[in-house]
Short mmCIF file of C-alpha atoms in Angstrom, two decimals:
data_model
loop_
_atom_site.label_atom_id
_atom_site.label_comp_id
_atom_site.label_asym_id
_atom_site.label_seq_id
_atom_site.Cartn_x
_atom_site.Cartn_y
_atom_site.Cartn_z
CA MET D 1 72.14 114.22 80.43
CA ILE D 2 72.12 116.48 77.87
CA ALA D 3 69.77 115.50 74.64
CA THR D 4 71.74 115.02 71.52
CA GLU D 5 70.38 118.20 69.55
CA ASP D 6 71.77 119.98 72.62
CA TRP D 7 75.13 118.79 73.05
CA THR D 8 77.87 121.11 72.07
CA PRO D 9 81.80 120.42 71.69
CA ALA D 10 83.38 121.57 75.46
CA ASP D 11 85.57 124.23 75.41
CA LYS D 12 83.81 125.85 73.47
CA LEU D 13 86.04 124.33 70.33
CA THR D 14 84.99 124.67 67.08
CA LEU D 15 85.40 121.21 64.96
CA GLU D 16 84.93 120.87 61.29
CA PRO D 17 81.82 120.02 59.68
CA SER D 18 83.20 116.37 58.80
CA ALA D 19 84.53 116.01 62.47
CA MET D 20 81.21 117.11 63.57
CA THR D 21 79.59 114.71 61.62
CA VAL D 22 81.87 112.18 63.63
CA VAL D 23 81.26 113.49 67.19
CA LYS D 24 77.30 113.37 66.78
CA SER D 25 77.10 110.15 64.35
CA ILE D 26 74.32 107.67 66.86
CA LYS D 27 74.58 104.64 64.24
CA GLY D 28 77.61 103.16 62.21
CA CYS D 29 81.37 103.10 61.55
CA TYR D 30 83.68 105.96 60.26
CA ALA D 31 86.74 106.05 58.83
CA LEU D 32 88.33 108.99 59.33
CA THR D 33 91.10 110.57 57.33
CA ALA D 34 93.25 113.98 58.19
CA GLY D 35 96.66 115.11 58.19
CA PRO D 36 99.24 116.46 60.89
CA GLY D 37 97.46 119.25 63.15
CA ALA D 38 93.65 118.40 62.07
CA GLY D 39 92.80 117.25 65.87
CA LYS D 40 92.33 113.67 65.68
CA THR D 41 92.46 113.29 68.99
CA GLU D 42 90.70 115.99 70.61
CA MET D 43 87.71 114.90 68.25
CA LEU D 44 88.01 111.64 69.36
CA ALA D 45 87.78 113.05 72.70
CA GLN D 46 85.14 115.46 71.81
CA ARG D 47 82.91 112.24 70.58
CA ALA D 48 83.66 110.44 74.04
CA ASP D 49 82.06 113.65 76.13
CA PHE D 50 78.99 113.48 73.55
CA LEU D 51 78.56 109.34 73.39
CA LEU D 52 78.87 109.93 77.89
CA ARG D 53 76.91 112.79 78.44
CA THR D 54 73.83 112.17 75.89
CA GLN D 55 73.91 108.84 76.96
CA THR D 56 74.17 107.59 73.59
CA CYS D 57 76.46 105.47 75.71
CA ARG D 58 74.48 104.30 78.10
CA TYR D 59 75.34 102.76 81.55
CA PRO D 60 76.63 100.39 82.15
CA LYS D 61 78.06 100.16 78.84
CA ARG D 62 81.50 101.31 78.11
CA ILE D 63 83.70 102.81 75.32
CA LEU D 64 86.85 101.41 73.88
CA ALA D 65 89.76 103.70 72.89
CA ILE D 66 93.02 101.94 71.70
CA SER D 67 95.81 103.76 70.69
CA PHE D 68 99.54 102.10 69.24
CA LYS D 69 102.10 104.28 72.62
CA THR D 70 101.10 104.52 76.04
CA ASP D 71 101.78 107.99 76.05
CA ALA D 72 99.15 108.74 73.17
CA SER D 73 96.20 106.29 75.25
CA GLY D 74 97.07 108.25 78.51
CA ASN D 75 96.63 111.41 76.75
CA LEU D 76 93.52 110.83 74.92
CA ARG D 77 91.98 109.55 78.91
CA ASP D 78 93.24 112.94 80.20
CA ARG D 79 91.62 114.52 77.34
CA VAL D 80 88.38 112.93 78.05
CA ILE D 81 88.40 113.66 82.13
CA ARG D 82 88.84 117.18 81.15
CA ARG D 83 85.71 117.00 78.86
CA CYS D 84 83.30 115.00 80.95
CA GLY D 85 84.59 114.58 84.36
CA HIS D 86 86.26 111.18 86.39
CA GLU D 87 82.82 109.72 87.06
CA LEU D 88 81.69 109.78 83.20
CA ALA D 89 85.02 108.61 82.37
CA THR D 90 85.49 105.58 84.58
CA ARG D 91 83.15 104.05 81.70
CA PHE D 92 86.03 104.98 79.23
CA ASP D 93 88.73 102.77 78.56
CA SER D 94 91.84 103.60 76.93
CA PHE D 95 94.64 101.12 75.73
CA THR D 96 97.14 100.28 73.58
CA PHE D 97 97.02 97.20 71.31
CA HIS D 98 99.11 95.24 73.87
CA ALA D 99 97.15 95.81 76.93
CA PHE D 100 93.70 95.48 75.50
CA ALA D 101 95.05 91.93 74.61
CA LYS D 102 96.26 91.38 77.70
CA LYS D 103 93.00 92.10 79.53
CA ILE D 104 91.73 89.73 77.40
CA ILE D 105 94.00 87.27 78.90
CA ASP D 106 94.12 87.64 82.03
CA ARG D 107 89.77 87.19 81.85
CA PHE D 108 89.76 84.49 80.03
CA ARG D 109 92.96 82.92 80.41
CA PRO D 110 91.11 79.28 81.01
CA ILE D 111 90.53 79.31 77.71
CA LEU D 112 93.79 78.95 76.32
CA ILE D 113 94.67 74.94 76.36
CA GLY D 114 97.37 72.94 75.41
CA LEU D 115 100.87 74.62 74.83
CA ASP D 116 99.28 77.81 74.98
CA ALA D 117 98.02 77.09 78.53
CA LEU D 118 99.10 79.34 81.35
CA ASP D 119 98.93 79.59 85.07
CA SER D 120 96.92 82.33 86.70
CA ASP D 121 100.73 83.89 87.99
CA TYR D 122 102.37 84.30 84.40
CA LYS D 123 104.53 86.79 83.34
CA ILE D 124 106.05 88.38 80.75
CA GLY D 125 109.54 88.05 79.64
CA GLU D 126 111.92 87.26 77.24
CA ALA D 127 111.18 84.20 76.42
CA ARG D 128 108.78 81.74 76.48
CA VAL D 129 108.21 79.05 79.07
CA HIS D 130 105.19 76.73 79.04
CA ARG D 131 102.87 78.02 81.66
CA LYS D 132 105.08 80.54 83.12
CA GLN D 133 105.81 83.06 80.87
CA ILE D 134 105.26 84.61 77.43
CA THR D 135 106.76 87.42 75.89
CA PHE D 136 105.44 90.47 74.83
CA SER D 137 104.72 89.86 71.39
CA ASP D 138 102.58 86.70 72.52
CA LEU D 139 99.59 88.87 73.65
CA VAL D 140 98.29 89.58 70.73
CA PRO D 141 98.63 86.48 69.32
CA PHE D 142 97.34 84.58 72.40
CA ALA D 143 94.27 87.48 72.15
CA ILE D 144 93.28 86.28 69.40
CA SER D 145 93.59 82.81 70.05
CA ILE D 146 90.78 83.10 72.66
CA LEU D 147 88.68 84.90 70.57
CA GLU D 148 88.55 82.45 67.64
CA SER D 149 88.07 80.01 70.53
CA SER D 150 85.50 81.09 72.26
CA ASP D 151 81.82 82.95 71.09
CA MET D 152 81.21 83.05 74.90
CA VAL D 153 83.94 85.63 75.07
CA ARG D 154 82.89 87.41 71.75
CA ASN D 155 79.82 87.91 73.11
CA ILE D 156 81.16 89.30 76.51
CA ILE D 157 82.99 91.55 74.42
CA LYS D 158 79.90 92.92 71.85
CA ASN D 159 77.66 93.21 75.15
CA THR D 160 80.45 95.64 76.90
CA TYR D 161 81.44 98.12 74.32
CA THR D 162 79.06 99.84 72.31
CA ASP D 163 81.57 102.44 70.61
CA VAL D 164 85.33 101.54 69.59
CA PHE D 165 87.59 104.63 68.88
CA LEU D 166 90.86 103.18 66.75
CA ASP D 167 93.51 105.93 66.55
CA GLU D 168 96.91 106.02 64.33
CA PHE D 169 94.75 103.17 62.23
CA GLN D 170 97.63 104.12 59.25
CA ASP D 171 99.89 101.97 61.81
CA CYS D 172 97.55 98.54 61.95
CA THR D 173 99.30 95.92 61.53
CA ASN D 174 97.77 92.32 60.28
CA LEU D 175 97.71 90.83 63.57
CA GLN D 176 96.05 93.79 65.24
CA TYR D 177 93.51 94.24 62.38
CA LYS D 178 92.60 90.76 63.18
CA LEU D 179 92.30 91.34 66.74
CA ILE D 180 90.05 94.14 66.46
CA GLN D 181 88.15 91.96 63.22
CA LEU D 182 87.21 89.14 66.19
CA ALA D 183 85.87 91.51 68.36
CA PHE D 184 83.80 93.67 66.83
CA LEU D 185 83.13 92.50 62.84
CA GLY D 186 79.17 91.85 63.02
CA THR D 187 78.43 93.35 65.78
CA ASN D 188 76.12 96.71 66.38
CA ALA D 189 79.73 98.67 67.59
CA ARG D 190 80.10 101.52 66.38
CA ILE D 191 83.50 102.68 65.21
CA VAL D 192 85.78 105.48 64.61
CA SER D 193 89.09 104.81 63.04
CA VAL D 194 91.27 107.92 62.71
CA GLY D 195 94.56 108.61 61.06
CA ASP D 196 96.82 109.83 58.08
CA SER D 197 98.10 107.50 55.59
CA LYS D 198 101.08 110.38 54.95
CA GLN D 199 102.25 109.23 58.09
CA ARG D 200 102.46 105.65 57.47
CA ILE D 201 106.04 105.10 58.43
CA MET D 202 105.38 101.66 60.37
CA GLY D 203 105.86 99.60 57.24
CA TRP D 204 108.73 97.79 58.50
CA ALA D 205 106.68 96.78 61.55
CA GLY D 206 103.73 95.20 59.33
CA ALA D 207 101.59 97.94 59.34
CA LEU D 208 98.73 97.64 56.25
CA GLU D 209 98.88 99.11 52.92
CA GLY D 210 95.62 100.22 51.97
CA ILE D 211 94.53 99.33 55.84
CA PHE D 212 92.01 102.13 55.58
CA LYS D 213 90.05 101.13 52.75
CA THR D 214 89.60 97.55 54.18
CA TYR D 215 88.37 98.66 57.19
CA ALA D 216 85.88 100.77 55.54
CA ASP D 217 84.62 97.63 53.11
CA ASP D 218 84.68 95.24 56.15
CA PHE D 219 82.76 97.49 58.45
CA SER D 220 81.00 99.17 56.15
CA ALA D 221 82.71 102.24 57.53
CA THR D 222 81.80 105.81 55.68
CA PRO D 223 84.84 107.14 54.83
CA LEU D 224 85.31 110.91 55.80
CA ARG D 225 88.61 113.45 55.46
CA LEU D 226 89.62 116.44 57.55
CA TYR D 227 91.59 119.11 55.61
CA LEU D 228 92.13 121.88 58.14
CA ASN D 229 95.53 122.13 59.74
CA PHE D 230 95.27 124.16 63.11
CA ARG D 231 99.30 123.61 63.83
CA SER D 232 101.38 125.21 61.06
CA LYS D 233 101.64 128.90 59.90
CA PRO D 234 100.39 128.81 55.95
CA ARG D 235 104.01 129.44 54.75
CA LEU D 236 104.32 125.70 56.52
CA LEU D 237 101.25 124.79 55.07
CA ARG D 238 102.15 125.44 51.72
CA LEU D 239 105.31 123.41 51.96
CA GLN D 240 102.81 120.03 53.25
CA ASN D 241 100.41 120.86 50.23
CA GLU D 242 103.47 120.03 47.93
CA ILE D 243 104.19 116.60 49.55
CA ILE D 244 100.82 116.08 50.00
CA ARG D 245 100.55 116.72 45.94
CA VAL D 246 102.52 113.62 45.56
CA LEU D 247 101.91 111.70 48.34
CA GLU D 248 98.49 111.65 48.24
CA PRO D 249 96.51 114.21 45.68
CA GLU D 250 92.75 113.82 46.79
CA SER D 251 94.35 115.07 50.36
CA VAL D 252 95.51 118.64 49.26
CA MET D 253 94.30 121.44 51.49
CA PRO D 254 91.86 123.97 49.67
CA GLU D 255 93.87 127.12 48.93
CA GLY D 256 92.13 129.15 50.71
CA SER D 257 93.03 127.72 53.94
CA LEU D 258 97.06 128.42 53.03
CA ASP D 259 97.08 132.14 52.40
CA GLY D 260 98.92 134.51 54.65
CA GLU D 261 103.23 134.66 55.08
CA GLU D 262 103.39 134.05 58.56
CA GLY D 263 106.37 130.77 59.09
CA LYS D 264 110.32 130.77 58.37
CA ILE D 265 111.54 128.35 55.79
CA LEU D 266 115.62 128.06 56.08
CA ILE D 267 117.66 125.79 53.96
CA GLU D 268 121.51 125.67 55.21
CA CYS D 269 124.51 123.89 53.79
CA PHE D 270 127.97 123.63 55.04
CA THR D 271 130.77 121.27 54.10
CA ASP D 272 131.12 119.50 56.82
CA ALA D 273 129.43 117.74 59.95
CA GLN D 274 131.41 120.19 62.22
CA ALA D 275 130.52 123.61 60.85
CA GLU D 276 126.80 122.77 60.67
CA ALA D 277 127.19 121.55 64.32
CA VAL D 278 128.31 125.22 65.18
CA PHE D 279 125.58 126.81 63.57
CA ILE D 280 122.97 124.82 64.56
CA ALA D 281 124.05 125.40 68.16
CA GLY D 282 124.42 129.28 67.26
CA GLN D 283 121.05 129.10 66.26
CA ILE D 284 119.11 127.48 69.30
CA GLN D 285 121.29 130.04 71.39
CA ASN D 286 119.42 132.95 69.72
CA TRP D 287 116.25 130.89 69.68
CA LEU D 288 116.26 130.85 73.28
CA GLU D 289 118.25 134.18 74.48
CA VAL D 290 117.03 136.38 71.97
CA GLU D 291 113.55 135.09 70.35
CA HIS D 292 112.69 133.94 74.14
CA ILE D 293 111.62 130.11 72.55
CA PRO D 294 111.29 128.13 75.31
CA ALA D 295 113.46 125.37 74.97
CA TYR D 296 110.58 122.36 75.17
CA GLU D 297 109.30 123.68 72.19
CA ILE D 298 112.30 123.09 69.98
CA ALA D 299 113.05 119.84 68.80
CA ILE D 300 116.09 118.66 65.81
CA LEU D 301 115.15 115.79 64.12
CA ILE D 302 116.97 113.57 62.29
CA SER D 303 115.51 110.53 59.94
CA LYS D 304 117.61 108.04 61.74
CA GLN D 305 120.89 106.85 63.93
CA ILE D 306 120.97 109.76 66.27
CA ASP D 307 124.39 108.82 67.71
CA LEU D 308 126.42 108.73 64.70
CA TYR D 309 124.41 111.95 63.14
CA ALA D 310 124.55 114.46 66.15
CA HIS D 311 127.65 114.01 68.14
CA CYS D 312 129.04 116.98 66.78
CA LEU D 313 126.16 118.91 67.95
CA MET D 314 126.07 117.66 70.99
CA ASP D 315 129.22 118.48 71.86
CA GLU D 316 128.27 121.50 70.93
CA LEU D 317 125.54 122.18 73.17
CA ASN D 318 127.52 121.21 75.45
CA ARG D 319 129.62 123.75 75.15
CA LEU D 320 126.98 126.70 75.27
CA ASN D 321 125.44 124.97 78.21
CA ILE D 322 122.23 124.30 76.23
CA PRO D 323 120.66 121.40 77.64
CA PHE D 324 119.09 118.82 75.61
CA ARG D 325 117.84 115.48 75.76
CA ASN D 326 118.81 112.69 73.68
CA GLU D 327 115.02 110.78 72.89
CA GLN D 328 116.89 107.89 71.13
CA GLN D 329 117.72 107.03 75.00
CA LEU D 330 115.38 109.00 76.86
CA GLN D 331 111.84 109.20 75.38
CA ASP D 332 110.60 106.10 75.75
CA LEU D 333 112.11 105.71 79.76
CA SER D 334 109.99 109.44 80.38
CA ASN D 335 107.22 108.39 79.34
CA GLU D 336 106.99 104.80 80.76
CA PRO D 337 104.27 105.10 83.33
CA ILE D 338 106.45 103.68 86.41
CA THR D 339 109.00 106.93 85.92
CA GLN D 340 105.89 109.18 85.59
CA LEU D 341 104.71 108.02 88.70
CA LEU D 342 108.37 108.34 90.28
CA VAL D 343 108.64 111.85 88.83
CA ASP D 344 105.52 113.35 90.68
CA PHE D 345 106.25 111.65 93.96
CA VAL D 346 109.58 113.08 93.82
CA LEU D 347 108.53 116.42 92.90
CA CYS D 348 105.19 116.79 95.47
CA ILE D 349 108.06 116.75 98.11
CA TYR D 350 110.88 118.94 96.79
CA SER D 351 108.78 121.21 94.88
CA GLU D 352 106.25 123.85 96.24
CA HIS D 353 104.22 124.62 94.11
CA GLU D 354 103.60 121.07 92.28
CA PRO D 355 99.60 120.33 93.06
CA LYS D 356 99.80 118.66 89.21
CA SER D 357 102.10 116.44 90.48
CA TRP D 358 99.75 115.56 93.42
CA ILE D 359 96.47 114.97 91.05
CA LYS D 360 98.20 112.71 89.11
CA LEU D 361 99.73 111.02 91.94
CA HIS D 362 96.31 110.29 93.48
CA GLU D 363 95.29 109.02 90.62
CA LYS D 364 97.73 106.55 89.84
CA ILE D 365 97.31 105.50 93.50
CA ALA D 366 93.32 105.03 92.37
CA THR D 367 93.78 103.11 89.94
CA PHE D 368 95.04 99.99 92.39
CA ASP D 369 92.32 97.84 93.10
CA ASP D 370 93.73 95.73 95.58
CA ILE D 371 94.48 98.74 98.15
CA ASP D 372 92.59 100.56 100.69
CA HIS D 373 92.93 103.98 99.08
CA SER D 374 92.64 106.25 102.14
CA SER D 375 94.79 104.58 103.91
CA VAL D 376 97.50 104.30 101.76
CA THR D 377 97.24 108.18 100.08
CA LEU D 378 97.38 109.33 103.64
CA LYS D 379 100.69 107.49 104.61
CA ILE D 380 101.91 108.67 101.56
CA SER D 381 100.63 112.05 102.14
CA SER D 382 101.96 111.54 105.45
CA TYR D 383 105.66 110.71 104.46
CA ILE D 384 105.69 113.68 101.45
CA GLN D 385 104.20 116.37 104.30
CA LYS D 386 107.39 115.20 106.52
CA GLU D 387 110.13 115.10 104.27
CA SER D 388 108.83 118.30 102.28
CA LYS D 389 109.17 120.07 105.56
CA SER D 390 112.78 118.43 105.86
CA TYR D 391 114.14 119.97 102.92
CA ARG D 392 112.43 123.35 103.11
CA GLN D 393 114.64 123.25 106.40
CA SER D 394 117.78 122.03 105.41
CA LYS D 395 117.57 122.31 101.47
CA ASP D 396 119.45 118.87 101.13
CA TYR D 397 117.72 116.52 98.82
CA SER D 398 120.82 113.86 98.57
CA ASN D 399 117.97 111.45 99.95
CA TRP D 400 115.87 111.41 97.00
CA TRP D 401 116.61 108.37 96.21
CA GLU D 402 115.76 107.10 100.13
CA ASN D 403 112.50 108.36 99.49
CA ILE D 404 111.66 107.26 96.13
CA ARG D 405 112.45 103.34 98.09
CA PHE D 406 110.03 104.13 100.37
CA LEU D 407 107.43 104.64 97.58
CA LEU D 408 108.09 101.79 95.66
CA LYS D 409 108.07 99.65 98.99
CA THR D 410 104.45 101.17 99.83
CA LEU D 411 102.90 100.13 96.69
CA LYS D 412 104.60 96.31 96.23
CA ALA D 413 105.11 95.24 92.83
CA LYS D 414 102.13 93.59 92.37
CA ARG D 415 100.07 96.83 92.37
CA LEU D 416 103.26 99.07 90.01
CA ILE D 417 102.95 96.09 87.14
CA THR D 418 99.22 97.01 87.02
CA LEU D 419 100.65 100.31 85.46
CA SER D 420 101.65 98.64 81.91
CA PRO D 421 101.03 95.08 80.62
CA SER D 422 105.20 94.89 80.32
CA TYR D 423 104.90 95.35 83.97
CA GLU D 424 104.12 91.61 83.85
CA SER D 425 107.60 91.14 83.91
CA VAL D 426 109.05 92.38 87.42
CA ASP D 427 112.89 92.40 86.42
CA TYR D 428 111.90 94.28 83.28
CA LEU D 429 109.68 96.71 85.99
CA LYS D 430 112.81 96.68 88.10
CA GLN D 431 115.32 97.37 84.99
CA LEU D 432 113.27 100.82 84.70
CA VAL D 433 113.50 102.00 87.81
CA LEU D 434 117.38 101.50 87.85
CA GLU D 435 117.44 103.07 84.57
CA PHE D 436 116.13 105.79 86.17
CA LYS D 437 118.35 106.12 89.03
CA GLN D 438 120.74 106.07 86.58
CA GLU D 439 120.12 108.92 84.34
CA LEU D 440 118.50 111.47 86.59
CA GLU D 441 122.18 110.30 88.79
CA SER D 442 123.98 111.43 85.30
CA ILE D 443 121.50 114.88 84.88
CA LEU D 444 122.60 115.79 88.32
CA SER D 445 126.03 115.79 87.65
CA LEU D 446 125.49 118.43 85.08
CA GLU D 447 122.32 120.30 86.88
CA VAL D 448 123.02 121.36 90.57
CA ASP D 449 119.58 121.66 90.92
CA LEU D 450 117.12 118.67 91.61
CA ILE D 451 113.73 120.13 90.20
CA GLU D 452 115.68 121.60 86.96
CA ALA D 453 116.83 118.15 86.44
CA LEU D 454 113.87 116.33 87.02
CA ILE D 455 112.01 118.92 84.93
CA ARG D 456 114.89 118.10 81.87
CA PHE D 457 114.48 114.71 82.22
CA SER D 458 110.60 115.30 81.26
CA GLY D 459 111.73 117.05 78.86
CA ASP D 460 110.02 120.08 79.75
CA ASN D 461 112.96 122.60 79.58
CA ALA D 462 115.36 121.12 77.35
CA ILE D 463 115.82 121.24 73.44
CA ARG D 464 114.27 117.24 71.87
CA LEU D 465 117.23 115.35 70.08
CA LEU D 466 115.10 112.68 68.19
CA THR D 467 114.33 110.52 65.11
CA ILE D 468 111.88 111.33 63.11
CA HIS D 469 109.56 108.30 63.61
CA LYS D 470 109.82 108.86 67.35
CA SER D 471 108.80 112.62 66.98
CA LYS D 472 105.20 111.46 65.09
CA GLY D 473 102.50 112.83 67.32
CA LEU D 474 104.74 116.08 68.53
CA GLU D 475 104.57 119.27 67.97
CA PHE D 476 107.20 122.36 68.26
CA ASP D 477 107.14 126.11 67.52
CA SER D 478 110.53 125.21 65.90
CA VAL D 479 112.24 122.52 63.84
CA ILE D 480 115.38 121.38 62.73
CA MET D 481 115.47 118.66 59.92
CA MET D 482 119.33 117.74 60.02
CA ALA D 483 121.10 115.52 57.17
CA ILE D 484 118.38 116.07 54.66
CA GLU D 485 120.54 114.20 52.11
CA LYS D 486 120.16 110.82 50.23
CA GLU D 487 122.72 108.29 52.24
CA ILE D 488 119.97 108.39 55.23
CA PHE D 489 116.88 108.42 53.51
CA PHE D 490 117.55 105.61 51.98
CA GLY D 491 114.46 102.99 52.19
CA LYS D 492 111.78 102.66 49.72
CA GLU D 493 110.76 106.06 48.22
CA ARG D 494 107.70 106.57 49.44
CA ASP D 495 108.01 105.35 52.83
CA GLU D 496 110.69 107.75 52.99
CA ARG D 497 108.61 110.81 51.72
CA CYS D 498 106.22 110.04 54.37
CA ALA D 499 108.82 110.54 56.90
CA PHE D 500 109.86 113.94 55.89
CA PHE D 501 106.42 114.73 55.63
CA VAL D 502 106.27 113.23 58.95
CA GLY D 503 109.43 115.54 60.32
CA ALA D 504 108.24 118.88 58.35
CA SER D 505 104.81 118.76 59.78
CA ARG D 506 105.98 118.98 63.50
CA ALA D 507 106.97 122.81 63.04
CA LYS D 508 104.27 125.10 64.04
CA ARG D 509 106.11 128.46 62.95
CA GLN D 510 110.03 127.98 62.01
CA LEU D 511 111.90 124.65 59.99
CA LEU D 512 115.21 124.62 59.64
CA LEU D 513 116.59 121.82 56.88
CA THR D 514 120.67 121.43 57.11
CA HIS D 515 122.76 119.36 54.55
CA THR D 516 126.55 118.91 54.90
CA ASN D 517 128.94 117.74 51.52
CA SER D 518 130.75 115.81 53.79
CA ARG D 519 130.51 113.82 57.40
CA SER D 520 133.37 111.94 58.74
CA ARG D 521 133.11 108.56 59.65
CA PRO D 522 131.95 108.81 63.86
CA ASN D 523 134.69 107.11 66.33
CA ASN D 524 133.74 103.63 67.33
CA HIS D 525 131.52 103.08 63.98
CA SER D 526 132.65 99.94 61.58
CA GLY D 527 129.31 100.01 60.02
CA ARG D 528 128.85 101.41 56.50
CA TRP D 529 129.07 105.18 56.24
CA ASN D 530 129.80 107.30 53.46
CA VAL D 531 131.93 109.91 54.15
CA ASN D 532 130.86 112.45 50.73
CA ARG D 533 127.28 113.39 50.90
CA ALA D 534 124.92 114.32 48.39
CA PRO D 535 121.56 116.49 49.04
CA TYR D 536 117.79 114.72 48.48
CA HIS D 537 116.80 117.38 45.98
CA GLU D 538 113.53 116.30 46.31
CA PHE D 539 112.61 117.34 49.80
CA LEU D 540 114.52 120.40 49.33
CA ASN D 541 112.61 121.86 46.26
CA TYR D 542 109.34 121.32 48.41
CA CYS D 543 110.73 123.53 50.34
CA ARG D 544 112.28 125.91 47.54
CA LEU D 545 108.54 125.99 46.49
CA VAL D 546 106.94 128.10 48.88
CA GLN D 547 110.04 129.90 50.52
#
């Protein structure tokens, strides 16, 4: 145990005064707003370290963290483990909203009655089947129903968690907020919500406007703001600041923090999409071969409809043999816990230097409560050693799929479904495994080395091609934003301005914006399409102001 006054941030990190206030708070709730690159996730990890190592969260009480995406939830959990170790981190529960809701349903299912009643072996599928199956979107409403019906359940949750973290809170929906209210309003739980209203780009999915003020009023939370951005170079910070002046003037970064000429912003206009594609592919080739920027540090962002806007570019990248990942197809698949498990297992067999993969595989197995971890781990470890030895002798990896089938058979579906609430639909789980097989086979048709193919699937050695929405929470050395045009940013003005802000703030060192005078209709696309294009002058002018 460490005395609260003796605690210092793990890894000797320096935190902003407002961040340190939140991290070391022992009472009350906070609404912390912070822009991109402010270290919101790291701040939460440091707070967990403080609460656990000082016993401010006293055993056997727990900490609950709720994120919006599975990968964000896993990232926070991993950071907490690195900060305070496995033993203390066992009292840190990191869930998505849907995973937290399912935990409530599984534990208190008998409270559901009538049309909402569920059998103990209920599944999650595409349609409601009385007692037998609910849909993924039913999870939060069913959990709300349980909390509304039972004081006992609310008391159990109250007595379980002393602290709650709410990440990316600007995207919270009405039902998600109701779940939080029912579980924690009127309790002594210390709640910290973090997010950035300037990155509220999920309005189409029901994200509540003004959620931070609503939460601060309801929970008597103290509002605080982080201003510093530790991600981007000064010229890029000044660009972000110009957008902030319009979106949220009170959040403008202090001028002294923007000094310096580091960072690069370029704007290029082209006659058509083919000329744009040739230039971008050439620029990327230069970054890779001359500037030696790692491929995973380069991203191409498009507001929406990647396949319609980037088909010329993808052809050009293939022509130059530049590996890339179309994240519209792959990001969700590569972030699935089941595919990460399979990648780590295969890497353990076929790569000679993958201790991290073995550690992650072992940690995943340790989460399965109904197995003898020692015997299962030994069985899998012996299999890996045997297959690895065989591969070193033959250099033949053609049986990689048979190896995966061994792992799936050993762990069994009833254990694998615990990796994610959505895997309660065994058909969905099988579909993901099949998609992984098909995608890896597709990559292997272009990349003969299995390890390189796995790295490309995981995005570790490939250019990332993704929508602005998918880029949220990520960062790259060099970012290209294509099609800065009125015809693609056609939503509500503020929503599109927020989207542009999110995209521009992904870049750490350099940002390239492109637009064209015309874009030919893509083949086999019969929907609305504008051939003639108009630049989005507002967004381009932000850049010209700081060039």
